[in-house]
Amino acid sequence: MDLSKYVDLFLSEGREHVAELSRALAAMEHASGSPEAIAAAFRAVHSIKGMAAAMGYSAVTSGAENLETILDAVRRGDATVTAPLLGNLLADADTLAAAIELAVTTPAPGPEAMAAQQVVVAPELQPVTAPRRSTHVRIRASRLDSLMNLVGEIEIARGRLERELRGVPSETVSSAFASASRLLNELREQVIGARMVPVGDVFERFPRLVRETARSLGKEVEFTLDGAEIELDRSILDRIGDPVMHLLRNALDHGIETATDRERSGKPSRGRLTLSAQREAGYVLIRVADDGRGIDRERVLARAQAVGIVGRETTALDDIALLRVLAHPGFSTAEAVTTISGRGVGLDVVDAAVRLLGGAIEIRSVGGRGTAITLRLPLSIAIV
């Protein structure tokens, strides 16, 4: 039995289950005794193990079995979710994700593996899957891009045809053209809809980034994700991952204070950081907000004047001017270069990426109360 045709499907579904596992582990961290989170993590690992066994990927199967054993003990109450245990689970999840990616790049098993796979697949999968009908079809993103390009070409052709028909006094022709235009509009909307995916597909990797960055900075942070179900064009979503990462890291490094400083200011020791998405007319708003110290406008102004970004006659920076300064390539107020900041790379990268997508950035900052940076993005690359 030739299983090579299922490699892409295995990789796609494997990534989905890894994402589900990551979400479940994050939920376990916030609510260690959550039966739902524990069950979700177990299901994801169990699914990966079954898929890998069917494909003959022994390394993935072994890794999934190890995770499954630990999660089963937690599920049965034989083990307690502690920080060390959760750390091990997260590390094992990373290892499993890497094993999945590696498995599909190795040569296919020989005939003797194939024979073993036939034994596994035939009795277990065939009776279960035969009566089931899938309601989803996996399509390569490149095919959706091609469809969108074709729709664009048809739109151009429609415009030319409309100009040619303006001098044709025929109700029949006009009616036929109007019907064709309606159908084309429907086709465009359907193609755009097929390209839309939840922003959670990108957001799901940030809780761990925030946790590890905050730990390296010695800060306590409560991270919240809102609106993960909001949908955005896949092409746009793929391009905002790095910009959002920059905003989160900047908020952790420059915005949120240490527990000691926060308590001295009368704030809770744990800072709050929120990544949210919401729909507004034909746009999606991606917002990173913190309750930190806010941006020191006087310090930014002094630094901007020192490097010649603004003139000495400037006495204050409003939100628009503040954004223009912060998004200037190479601008930084950090005193020293660290692994997180100080290289002058951050908001300028975000600004460039968002503008390329036809979007815009908005910034709101209040001293001592926090900062919110919003990315206003079009729903679809087709709109751009």
mmCIF file of C-alpha atoms in Angstrom:
data_model
loop_
_atom_site.group_PDB
_atom_site.id
_atom_site.type_symbol
_atom_site.label_atom_id
_atom_site.label_comp_id
_atom_site.label_asym_id
_atom_site.label_seq_id
_atom_site.Cartn_x
_atom_site.Cartn_y
_atom_site.Cartn_z
ATOM 1 C CA MET A 1 0.000 0.000 0.000
ATOM 2 C CA ASP A 2 1.495 3.344 -1.081
ATOM 3 C CA LEU A 3 1.110 5.812 1.816
ATOM 4 C CA SER A 4 3.134 8.611 0.208
ATOM 5 C CA LYS A 5 -0.025 10.318 -1.020
ATOM 6 C CA TYR A 6 -1.102 10.763 2.602
ATOM 7 C CA VAL A 7 2.050 12.598 3.710
ATOM 8 C CA ASP A 8 0.634 16.081 3.128
ATOM 9 C CA LEU A 9 -2.557 15.147 4.946
ATOM 10 C CA PHE A 10 -0.557 13.743 7.868
ATOM 11 C CA LEU A 11 1.505 16.921 8.116
ATOM 12 C CA SER A 12 -1.537 19.184 7.924
ATOM 13 C CA GLU A 13 -3.548 17.252 10.502
ATOM 14 C CA GLY A 14 -0.479 16.764 12.669
ATOM 15 C CA ARG A 15 0.053 20.511 12.851
ATOM 16 C CA GLU A 16 -3.602 21.009 13.738
ATOM 17 C CA HIS A 17 -3.378 18.512 16.589
ATOM 18 C CA VAL A 18 -0.144 20.098 17.840
ATOM 19 C CA ALA A 19 -1.905 23.458 17.862
ATOM 20 C CA GLU A 20 -4.783 21.909 19.807
ATOM 21 C CA LEU A 21 -2.275 20.412 22.250
ATOM 22 C CA SER A 22 -0.603 23.803 22.739
ATOM 23 C CA ARG A 23 -3.947 25.451 23.489
ATOM 24 C CA ALA A 24 -4.845 22.730 25.966
ATOM 25 C CA LEU A 25 -1.485 22.976 27.779
ATOM 26 C CA ALA A 26 -1.901 26.746 28.004
ATOM 27 C CA ALA A 27 -5.348 26.214 29.520
ATOM 28 C CA MET A 28 -3.874 23.703 31.974
ATOM 29 C CA GLU A 29 -1.361 26.321 33.064
ATOM 30 C CA HIS A 30 -4.115 28.801 33.934
ATOM 31 C CA ALA A 31 -6.410 26.176 35.469
ATOM 32 C CA SER A 32 -4.288 23.193 36.438
ATOM 33 C CA GLY A 33 -7.250 21.075 37.492
ATOM 34 C CA SER A 34 -9.362 21.687 34.391
ATOM 35 C CA PRO A 35 -10.680 18.275 33.247
ATOM 36 C CA GLU A 36 -11.635 19.750 29.870
ATOM 37 C CA ALA A 37 -8.106 21.012 29.173
ATOM 38 C CA ILE A 38 -6.526 17.751 30.282
ATOM 39 C CA ALA A 39 -8.958 15.744 28.139
ATOM 40 C CA ALA A 40 -8.320 17.981 25.127
ATOM 41 C CA ALA A 41 -4.562 17.535 25.461
ATOM 42 C CA PHE A 42 -4.956 13.769 25.760
ATOM 43 C CA ARG A 43 -7.205 13.598 22.692
ATOM 44 C CA ALA A 44 -4.756 15.607 20.598
ATOM 45 C CA VAL A 45 -1.810 13.380 21.534
ATOM 46 C CA HIS A 46 -3.848 10.216 21.059
ATOM 47 C CA SER A 47 -4.851 11.353 17.557
ATOM 48 C CA ILE A 48 -1.232 12.079 16.650
ATOM 49 C CA LYS A 49 -0.169 8.645 17.877
ATOM 50 C CA GLY A 50 -2.789 6.907 15.772
ATOM 51 C CA MET A 51 -1.924 8.874 12.640
ATOM 52 C CA ALA A 52 1.803 8.304 13.083
ATOM 53 C CA ALA A 53 1.350 4.578 13.670
ATOM 54 C CA ALA A 54 -0.699 4.265 10.508
ATOM 55 C CA MET A 55 2.014 6.040 8.520
ATOM 56 C CA GLY A 56 4.870 4.077 10.082
ATOM 57 C CA TYR A 57 6.517 7.112 11.715
ATOM 58 C CA SER A 58 7.959 5.344 14.761
ATOM 59 C CA ALA A 59 9.675 8.393 16.286
ATOM 60 C CA VAL A 60 6.426 10.360 16.286
ATOM 61 C CA THR A 61 4.521 7.365 17.635
ATOM 62 C CA SER A 62 7.012 6.897 20.468
ATOM 63 C CA GLY A 63 6.966 10.581 21.409
ATOM 64 C CA ALA A 64 3.177 10.653 21.391
ATOM 65 C CA GLU A 65 3.031 7.533 23.561
ATOM 66 C CA ASN A 66 5.265 9.126 26.181
ATOM 67 C CA LEU A 67 3.084 12.239 26.324
ATOM 68 C CA GLU A 68 -0.057 10.129 26.329
ATOM 69 C CA THR A 69 1.185 8.116 29.334
ATOM 70 C CA ILE A 70 1.832 11.271 31.376
ATOM 71 C CA LEU A 71 -1.465 12.885 30.424
ATOM 72 C CA ASP A 72 -3.337 9.675 31.170
ATOM 73 C CA ALA A 73 -1.848 9.658 34.674
ATOM 74 C CA VAL A 74 -2.974 13.257 35.156
ATOM 75 C CA ARG A 75 -6.393 12.448 33.768
ATOM 76 C CA ARG A 76 -6.798 9.532 36.181
ATOM 77 C CA GLY A 77 -5.627 11.572 39.146
ATOM 78 C CA ASP A 78 -2.387 9.600 39.587
ATOM 79 C CA ALA A 79 -0.313 12.714 38.880
ATOM 80 C CA THR A 80 -0.775 16.394 39.740
ATOM 81 C CA VAL A 81 -0.234 19.301 37.370
ATOM 82 C CA THR A 82 2.723 21.199 38.800
ATOM 83 C CA ALA A 83 5.005 23.803 37.243
ATOM 84 C CA PRO A 84 7.830 21.266 36.649
ATOM 85 C CA LEU A 85 5.405 18.741 35.143
ATOM 86 C CA LEU A 86 3.873 21.371 32.888
ATOM 87 C CA GLY A 87 7.336 22.466 31.816
ATOM 88 C CA ASN A 88 8.152 18.882 30.851
ATOM 89 C CA LEU A 89 4.881 18.569 28.947
ATOM 90 C CA LEU A 90 5.610 21.750 26.995
ATOM 91 C CA ALA A 91 9.126 20.550 26.168
ATOM 92 C CA ASP A 92 7.777 17.151 25.080
ATOM 93 C CA ALA A 93 5.147 18.900 22.924
ATOM 94 C CA ASP A 94 7.892 20.869 21.163
ATOM 95 C CA THR A 95 9.841 17.677 20.585
ATOM 96 C CA LEU A 96 6.735 15.986 19.179
ATOM 97 C CA ALA A 97 6.065 18.916 16.839
ATOM 98 C CA ALA A 98 9.653 18.758 15.574
ATOM 99 C CA ALA A 99 9.367 14.987 15.084
ATOM 100 C CA ILE A 100 6.269 15.468 12.928
ATOM 101 C CA GLU A 101 8.054 17.979 10.702
ATOM 102 C CA LEU A 102 11.126 15.728 10.462
ATOM 103 C CA ALA A 103 9.140 12.589 9.717
ATOM 104 C CA VAL A 104 7.743 13.884 6.439
ATOM 105 C CA THR A 105 11.214 14.819 5.156
ATOM 106 C CA THR A 106 12.690 11.334 5.613
ATOM 107 C CA PRO A 107 12.553 8.685 2.865
ATOM 108 C CA ALA A 108 9.473 6.497 2.758
ATOM 109 C CA PRO A 109 9.677 3.111 4.565
ATOM 110 C CA GLY A 110 10.664 0.017 2.608
ATOM 111 C CA PRO A 111 8.334 -2.825 1.566
ATOM 112 C CA GLU A 112 8.633 -4.594 5.019
ATOM 113 C CA ALA A 113 7.355 -1.426 6.787
ATOM 114 C CA MET A 114 4.603 -1.198 4.244
ATOM 115 C CA ALA A 115 3.540 -4.718 5.090
ATOM 116 C CA ALA A 116 3.293 -3.810 8.759
ATOM 117 C CA GLN A 117 1.338 -0.692 7.927
ATOM 118 C CA GLN A 118 -1.146 -2.749 5.951
ATOM 119 C CA VAL A 119 -1.782 -4.857 9.035
ATOM 120 C CA VAL A 120 -2.433 -1.732 11.106
ATOM 121 C CA VAL A 121 -4.502 0.184 8.604
ATOM 122 C CA ALA A 122 -6.685 -2.540 7.131
ATOM 123 C CA PRO A 123 -8.426 -3.920 10.253
ATOM 124 C CA GLU A 124 -8.579 -0.691 12.293
ATOM 125 C CA LEU A 125 -9.264 2.181 9.930
ATOM 126 C CA GLN A 126 -11.302 0.749 7.085
ATOM 127 C CA PRO A 127 -14.437 -0.310 9.040
ATOM 128 C CA VAL A 128 -14.503 2.993 10.931
ATOM 129 C CA THR A 129 -13.884 5.402 8.082
ATOM 130 C CA ALA A 130 -15.862 3.677 5.328
ATOM 131 C CA PRO A 131 -19.331 4.913 6.363
ATOM 132 C CA ARG A 132 -18.181 8.423 7.232
ATOM 133 C CA ARG A 133 -18.366 11.306 4.782
ATOM 134 C CA SER A 134 -16.105 14.299 5.349
ATOM 135 C CA THR A 135 -17.631 17.769 5.174
ATOM 136 C CA HIS A 136 -14.252 19.428 4.594
ATOM 137 C CA VAL A 137 -11.836 19.381 1.678
ATOM 138 C CA ARG A 138 -8.207 20.459 2.042
ATOM 139 C CA ILE A 139 -7.055 22.861 -0.673
ATOM 140 C CA ARG A 140 -3.572 24.225 -1.207
ATOM 141 C CA ALA A 141 -3.285 27.957 -0.536
ATOM 142 C CA SER A 142 -1.672 28.378 -3.965
ATOM 143 C CA ARG A 143 -4.866 27.153 -5.626
ATOM 144 C CA LEU A 144 -6.935 29.704 -3.733
ATOM 145 C CA ASP A 145 -4.447 32.361 -4.818
ATOM 146 C CA SER A 146 -4.876 31.261 -8.417
ATOM 147 C CA LEU A 147 -8.657 31.418 -8.094
ATOM 148 C CA MET A 148 -8.403 34.924 -6.665
ATOM 149 C CA ASN A 149 -6.179 35.976 -9.566
ATOM 150 C CA LEU A 150 -8.685 34.577 -12.053
ATOM 151 C CA VAL A 151 -11.515 36.449 -10.345
ATOM 152 C CA GLY A 152 -9.459 39.614 -10.629
ATOM 153 C CA GLU A 153 -8.920 39.032 -14.357
ATOM 154 C CA ILE A 154 -12.633 38.431 -14.852
ATOM 155 C CA GLU A 155 -13.367 41.693 -13.016
ATOM 156 C CA ILE A 156 -11.101 43.530 -15.455
ATOM 157 C CA ALA A 157 -12.757 41.815 -18.412
ATOM 158 C CA ARG A 158 -16.186 42.747 -17.037
ATOM 159 C CA GLY A 159 -15.143 46.396 -16.886
ATOM 160 C CA ARG A 160 -14.020 46.337 -20.519
ATOM 161 C CA LEU A 161 -17.239 44.626 -21.584
ATOM 162 C CA GLU A 162 -19.331 47.153 -19.690
ATOM 163 C CA ARG A 163 -17.659 50.013 -21.561
ATOM 164 C CA GLU A 164 -18.262 48.313 -24.905
ATOM 165 C CA LEU A 165 -21.961 47.696 -24.140
ATOM 166 C CA ARG A 166 -22.765 51.278 -23.174
ATOM 167 C CA GLY A 167 -23.661 52.108 -26.757
ATOM 168 C CA VAL A 168 -25.748 48.969 -27.335
ATOM 169 C CA PRO A 169 -29.481 49.843 -26.939
ATOM 170 C CA SER A 170 -30.704 46.385 -25.987
ATOM 171 C CA GLU A 171 -32.597 45.510 -22.791
ATOM 172 C CA THR A 172 -31.831 41.816 -23.353
ATOM 173 C CA VAL A 173 -28.087 42.433 -23.466
ATOM 174 C CA SER A 174 -28.243 44.741 -20.438
ATOM 175 C CA SER A 175 -30.218 42.168 -18.461
ATOM 176 C CA ALA A 176 -27.784 39.390 -19.354
ATOM 177 C CA PHE A 177 -24.830 41.564 -18.369
ATOM 178 C CA ALA A 178 -26.463 42.444 -15.044
ATOM 179 C CA SER A 179 -27.050 38.731 -14.292
ATOM 180 C CA ALA A 180 -23.453 37.871 -15.149
ATOM 181 C CA SER A 181 -22.245 40.695 -12.884
ATOM 182 C CA ARG A 182 -24.287 39.389 -9.955
ATOM 183 C CA LEU A 183 -22.867 35.915 -10.435
ATOM 184 C CA LEU A 184 -19.346 37.304 -10.585
ATOM 185 C CA ASN A 185 -19.900 39.228 -7.355
ATOM 186 C CA GLU A 186 -21.085 36.022 -5.678
ATOM 187 C CA LEU A 187 -18.095 34.118 -7.021
ATOM 188 C CA ARG A 188 -15.727 36.783 -5.667
ATOM 189 C CA GLU A 189 -17.323 36.653 -2.215
ATOM 190 C CA GLN A 190 -17.163 32.846 -2.144
ATOM 191 C CA VAL A 191 -13.478 32.801 -3.098
ATOM 192 C CA ILE A 192 -12.660 35.448 -0.506
ATOM 193 C CA GLY A 193 -14.614 33.453 2.089
ATOM 194 C CA ALA A 194 -12.654 30.303 1.271
ATOM 195 C CA ARG A 195 -9.408 32.151 2.024
ATOM 196 C CA MET A 196 -10.532 33.261 5.474
ATOM 197 C CA VAL A 197 -9.111 31.523 8.556
ATOM 198 C CA PRO A 198 -9.341 32.303 12.304
ATOM 199 C CA VAL A 199 -6.625 34.600 13.644
ATOM 200 C CA GLY A 200 -6.242 32.037 16.413
ATOM 201 C CA ASP A 201 -4.152 30.017 13.947
ATOM 202 C CA VAL A 202 -1.406 32.597 14.527
ATOM 203 C CA PHE A 203 -2.321 33.739 18.041
ATOM 204 C CA GLU A 204 -2.006 30.260 19.541
ATOM 205 C CA ARG A 205 1.796 30.384 19.589
ATOM 206 C CA PHE A 206 2.029 33.619 21.562
ATOM 207 C CA PRO A 207 1.108 32.521 25.120
ATOM 208 C CA ARG A 208 4.334 30.604 25.420
ATOM 209 C CA LEU A 209 6.344 33.445 23.874
ATOM 210 C CA VAL A 210 4.889 35.854 26.423
ATOM 211 C CA ARG A 211 5.479 33.491 29.321
ATOM 212 C CA GLU A 212 9.126 32.823 28.451
ATOM 213 C CA THR A 213 9.892 36.467 27.637
ATOM 214 C CA ALA A 214 8.304 37.652 30.887
ATOM 215 C CA ARG A 215 10.277 35.052 32.822
ATOM 216 C CA SER A 216 13.543 36.152 31.220
ATOM 217 C CA LEU A 217 12.746 39.756 32.215
ATOM 218 C CA GLY A 218 11.778 38.804 35.758
ATOM 219 C CA LYS A 219 8.243 40.127 35.344
ATOM 220 C CA GLU A 220 4.849 38.738 36.290
ATOM 221 C CA VAL A 221 2.305 38.966 33.482
ATOM 222 C CA GLU A 222 -1.257 37.803 32.934
ATOM 223 C CA PHE A 223 -1.757 37.291 29.206
ATOM 224 C CA THR A 224 -5.215 37.251 27.626
ATOM 225 C CA LEU A 225 -6.317 36.333 24.103
ATOM 226 C CA ASP A 226 -9.617 37.715 22.799
ATOM 227 C CA GLY A 227 -11.338 37.235 19.453
ATOM 228 C CA ALA A 228 -9.311 34.238 18.282
ATOM 229 C CA GLU A 229 -12.330 33.162 16.223
ATOM 230 C CA ILE A 230 -12.271 36.331 14.084
ATOM 231 C CA GLU A 231 -11.397 35.428 10.485
ATOM 232 C CA LEU A 232 -8.815 37.061 8.259
ATOM 233 C CA ASP A 233 -7.394 36.349 4.820
ATOM 234 C CA ARG A 234 -4.763 33.616 5.040
ATOM 235 C CA SER A 235 -2.253 35.707 3.079
ATOM 236 C CA ILE A 236 -2.612 38.588 5.527
ATOM 237 C CA LEU A 237 -2.561 36.321 8.557
ATOM 238 C CA ASP A 238 0.713 34.751 7.462
ATOM 239 C CA ARG A 239 2.328 38.194 7.318
ATOM 240 C CA ILE A 240 1.253 39.618 10.678
ATOM 241 C CA GLY A 241 2.834 36.965 12.892
ATOM 242 C CA ASP A 242 6.191 38.739 13.192
ATOM 243 C CA PRO A 243 4.696 42.232 13.627
ATOM 244 C CA VAL A 244 2.466 41.024 16.472
ATOM 245 C CA MET A 245 5.442 39.255 18.046
ATOM 246 C CA HIS A 246 7.394 42.546 17.992
ATOM 247 C CA LEU A 247 4.518 44.380 19.670
ATOM 248 C CA LEU A 248 4.224 41.769 22.419
ATOM 249 C CA ARG A 249 7.936 41.783 23.133
ATOM 250 C CA ASN A 250 8.034 45.584 23.201
ATOM 251 C CA ALA A 251 5.096 45.661 25.620
ATOM 252 C CA LEU A 252 6.840 43.196 27.920
ATOM 253 C CA ASP A 253 10.195 44.952 27.780
ATOM 254 C CA HIS A 254 9.266 48.635 27.632
ATOM 255 C CA GLY A 255 5.683 48.746 28.895
ATOM 256 C CA ILE A 256 5.034 46.438 31.808
ATOM 257 C CA GLU A 257 7.001 47.220 34.962
ATOM 258 C CA THR A 258 8.587 44.801 37.416
ATOM 259 C CA ALA A 259 6.446 43.629 40.319
ATOM 260 C CA THR A 260 8.341 45.927 42.704
ATOM 261 C CA ASP A 261 7.838 49.002 40.545
ATOM 262 C CA ARG A 262 4.159 48.218 40.043
ATOM 263 C CA GLU A 263 3.537 47.817 43.770
ATOM 264 C CA ARG A 264 5.353 51.083 44.394
ATOM 265 C CA SER A 265 2.937 52.752 41.970
ATOM 266 C CA GLY A 266 -0.081 51.205 43.649
ATOM 267 C CA LYS A 267 -0.688 48.624 40.900
ATOM 268 C CA PRO A 268 -1.143 44.854 41.207
ATOM 269 C CA SER A 269 2.232 43.101 41.061
ATOM 270 C CA ARG A 270 1.162 41.149 37.989
ATOM 271 C CA GLY A 271 0.887 43.144 34.781
ATOM 272 C CA ARG A 272 -1.846 42.634 32.215
ATOM 273 C CA LEU A 273 -1.172 42.099 28.523
ATOM 274 C CA THR A 274 -3.959 41.547 26.008
ATOM 275 C CA LEU A 275 -3.907 40.480 22.369
ATOM 276 C CA SER A 276 -7.300 40.908 20.762
ATOM 277 C CA ALA A 277 -9.045 40.878 17.407
ATOM 278 C CA GLN A 278 -12.352 42.413 16.394
ATOM 279 C CA ARG A 279 -14.298 43.228 13.236
ATOM 280 C CA GLU A 280 -15.041 46.810 12.264
ATOM 281 C CA ALA A 281 -16.734 47.445 8.918
ATOM 282 C CA GLY A 282 -14.397 46.035 6.239
ATOM 283 C CA TYR A 283 -11.429 45.740 8.585
ATOM 284 C CA VAL A 284 -10.054 43.554 11.348
ATOM 285 C CA LEU A 285 -8.461 45.336 14.297
ATOM 286 C CA ILE A 286 -5.558 43.530 15.948
ATOM 287 C CA ARG A 287 -4.727 45.225 19.253
ATOM 288 C CA VAL A 288 -1.894 44.712 21.738
ATOM 289 C CA ALA A 289 -2.637 46.503 25.009
ATOM 290 C CA ASP A 290 -0.859 46.593 28.361
ATOM 291 C CA ASP A 291 -1.443 48.293 31.717
ATOM 292 C CA GLY A 292 2.197 49.272 32.117
ATOM 293 C CA ARG A 293 4.012 52.548 32.565
ATOM 294 C CA GLY A 294 2.934 54.025 29.245
ATOM 295 C CA ILE A 295 5.294 55.717 26.808
ATOM 296 C CA ASP A 296 7.493 58.455 28.228
ATOM 297 C CA ARG A 297 6.798 61.076 25.578
ATOM 298 C CA GLU A 298 9.374 63.520 26.953
ATOM 299 C CA ARG A 299 12.101 60.884 26.800
ATOM 300 C CA VAL A 300 11.087 59.884 23.272
ATOM 301 C CA LEU A 301 11.061 63.539 22.209
ATOM 302 C CA ALA A 302 14.517 64.180 23.683
ATOM 303 C CA ARG A 303 15.934 61.121 21.958
ATOM 304 C CA ALA A 304 14.241 62.023 18.652
ATOM 305 C CA GLN A 305 15.706 65.528 18.815
ATOM 306 C CA ALA A 306 19.144 64.168 19.654
ATOM 307 C CA VAL A 307 19.213 61.978 16.544
ATOM 308 C CA GLY A 308 17.599 64.599 14.340
ATOM 309 C CA ILE A 309 14.225 62.973 13.700
ATOM 310 C CA VAL A 310 12.345 66.055 14.924
ATOM 311 C CA GLY A 311 13.451 69.651 15.229
ATOM 312 C CA ARG A 312 14.347 71.465 18.409
ATOM 313 C CA GLU A 313 11.261 73.635 18.017
ATOM 314 C CA THR A 314 8.993 70.648 18.723
ATOM 315 C CA THR A 315 7.780 70.836 22.307
ATOM 316 C CA ALA A 316 5.418 67.845 22.525
ATOM 317 C CA LEU A 317 4.424 64.690 20.654
ATOM 318 C CA ASP A 318 0.772 63.856 20.033
ATOM 319 C CA ASP A 319 -0.230 60.274 19.171
ATOM 320 C CA ILE A 320 0.386 60.738 15.442
ATOM 321 C CA ALA A 321 3.819 62.323 15.918
ATOM 322 C CA LEU A 322 4.682 59.752 18.565
ATOM 323 C CA LEU A 323 3.937 56.917 16.152
ATOM 324 C CA ARG A 324 5.968 58.582 13.409
ATOM 325 C CA VAL A 325 8.994 58.804 15.719
ATOM 326 C CA LEU A 326 8.687 55.296 17.159
ATOM 327 C CA ALA A 327 8.271 53.810 13.660
ATOM 328 C CA HIS A 328 11.394 55.559 12.375
ATOM 329 C CA PRO A 329 13.945 52.905 11.263
ATOM 330 C CA GLY A 330 16.653 52.391 13.865
ATOM 331 C CA PHE A 331 14.961 54.466 16.589
ATOM 332 C CA SER A 332 15.256 53.110 20.128
ATOM 333 C CA THR A 333 15.248 54.520 23.647
ATOM 334 C CA ALA A 334 16.892 51.449 25.163
ATOM 335 C CA GLU A 335 20.123 52.166 26.992
ATOM 336 C CA ALA A 336 21.697 48.846 26.045
ATOM 337 C CA VAL A 337 21.253 46.112 23.478
ATOM 338 C CA THR A 338 19.687 42.927 24.833
ATOM 339 C CA THR A 339 18.230 39.802 23.271
ATOM 340 C CA ILE A 340 14.828 41.529 23.348
ATOM 341 C CA SER A 341 15.400 45.194 22.521
ATOM 342 C CA GLY A 342 17.846 47.972 21.857
ATOM 343 C CA ARG A 343 18.626 47.270 18.209
ATOM 344 C CA GLY A 344 16.121 49.771 16.871
ATOM 345 C CA VAL A 345 14.084 47.040 15.191
ATOM 346 C CA GLY A 346 10.449 46.850 16.216
ATOM 347 C CA LEU A 347 7.705 49.304 15.399
ATOM 348 C CA ASP A 348 9.296 50.229 12.065
ATOM 349 C CA VAL A 349 9.023 46.574 11.020
ATOM 350 C CA VAL A 350 5.406 46.520 12.144
ATOM 351 C CA ASP A 351 4.603 49.762 10.336
ATOM 352 C CA ALA A 352 6.202 48.609 7.077
ATOM 353 C CA ALA A 353 4.404 45.254 7.133
ATOM 354 C CA VAL A 354 1.013 46.774 7.880
ATOM 355 C CA ARG A 355 1.321 49.465 5.211
ATOM 356 C CA LEU A 356 2.306 46.842 2.644
ATOM 357 C CA LEU A 357 -0.986 45.097 3.387
ATOM 358 C CA GLY A 358 -2.968 48.288 2.919
ATOM 359 C CA GLY A 359 -3.519 48.756 6.648
ATOM 360 C CA ALA A 360 -2.631 51.352 9.246
ATOM 361 C CA ILE A 361 -1.360 51.596 12.830
ATOM 362 C CA GLU A 362 -2.909 53.548 15.680
ATOM 363 C CA ILE A 363 -1.298 54.183 19.054
ATOM 364 C CA ARG A 364 -2.780 55.331 22.351
ATOM 365 C CA SER A 365 -0.635 55.737 25.449
ATOM 366 C CA VAL A 366 -1.287 57.268 28.865
ATOM 367 C CA GLY A 367 1.547 57.746 31.314
ATOM 368 C CA GLY A 368 1.320 55.352 34.242
ATOM 369 C CA ARG A 369 -1.738 53.582 32.791
ATOM 370 C CA GLY A 370 -0.530 51.736 29.729
ATOM 371 C CA THR A 371 -0.311 51.582 25.954
ATOM 372 C CA ALA A 372 -2.503 50.148 23.200
ATOM 373 C CA ILE A 373 -1.275 49.678 19.634
ATOM 374 C CA THR A 374 -3.864 48.745 17.023
ATOM 375 C CA LEU A 375 -3.272 47.278 13.582
ATOM 376 C CA ARG A 376 -6.133 48.098 11.222
ATOM 377 C CA LEU A 377 -6.043 45.438 8.497
ATOM 378 C CA PRO A 378 -8.290 44.805 5.488
ATOM 379 C CA LEU A 379 -10.305 41.592 5.688
ATOM 380 C CA SER A 380 -8.839 40.241 2.501
ATOM 381 C CA ILE A 381 -5.794 40.773 0.321
ATOM 382 C CA ALA A 382 -8.274 41.010 -2.532
ATOM 383 C CA ILE A 383 -9.485 44.335 -1.124
ATOM 384 C CA VAL A 384 -5.911 45.633 -1.277
#
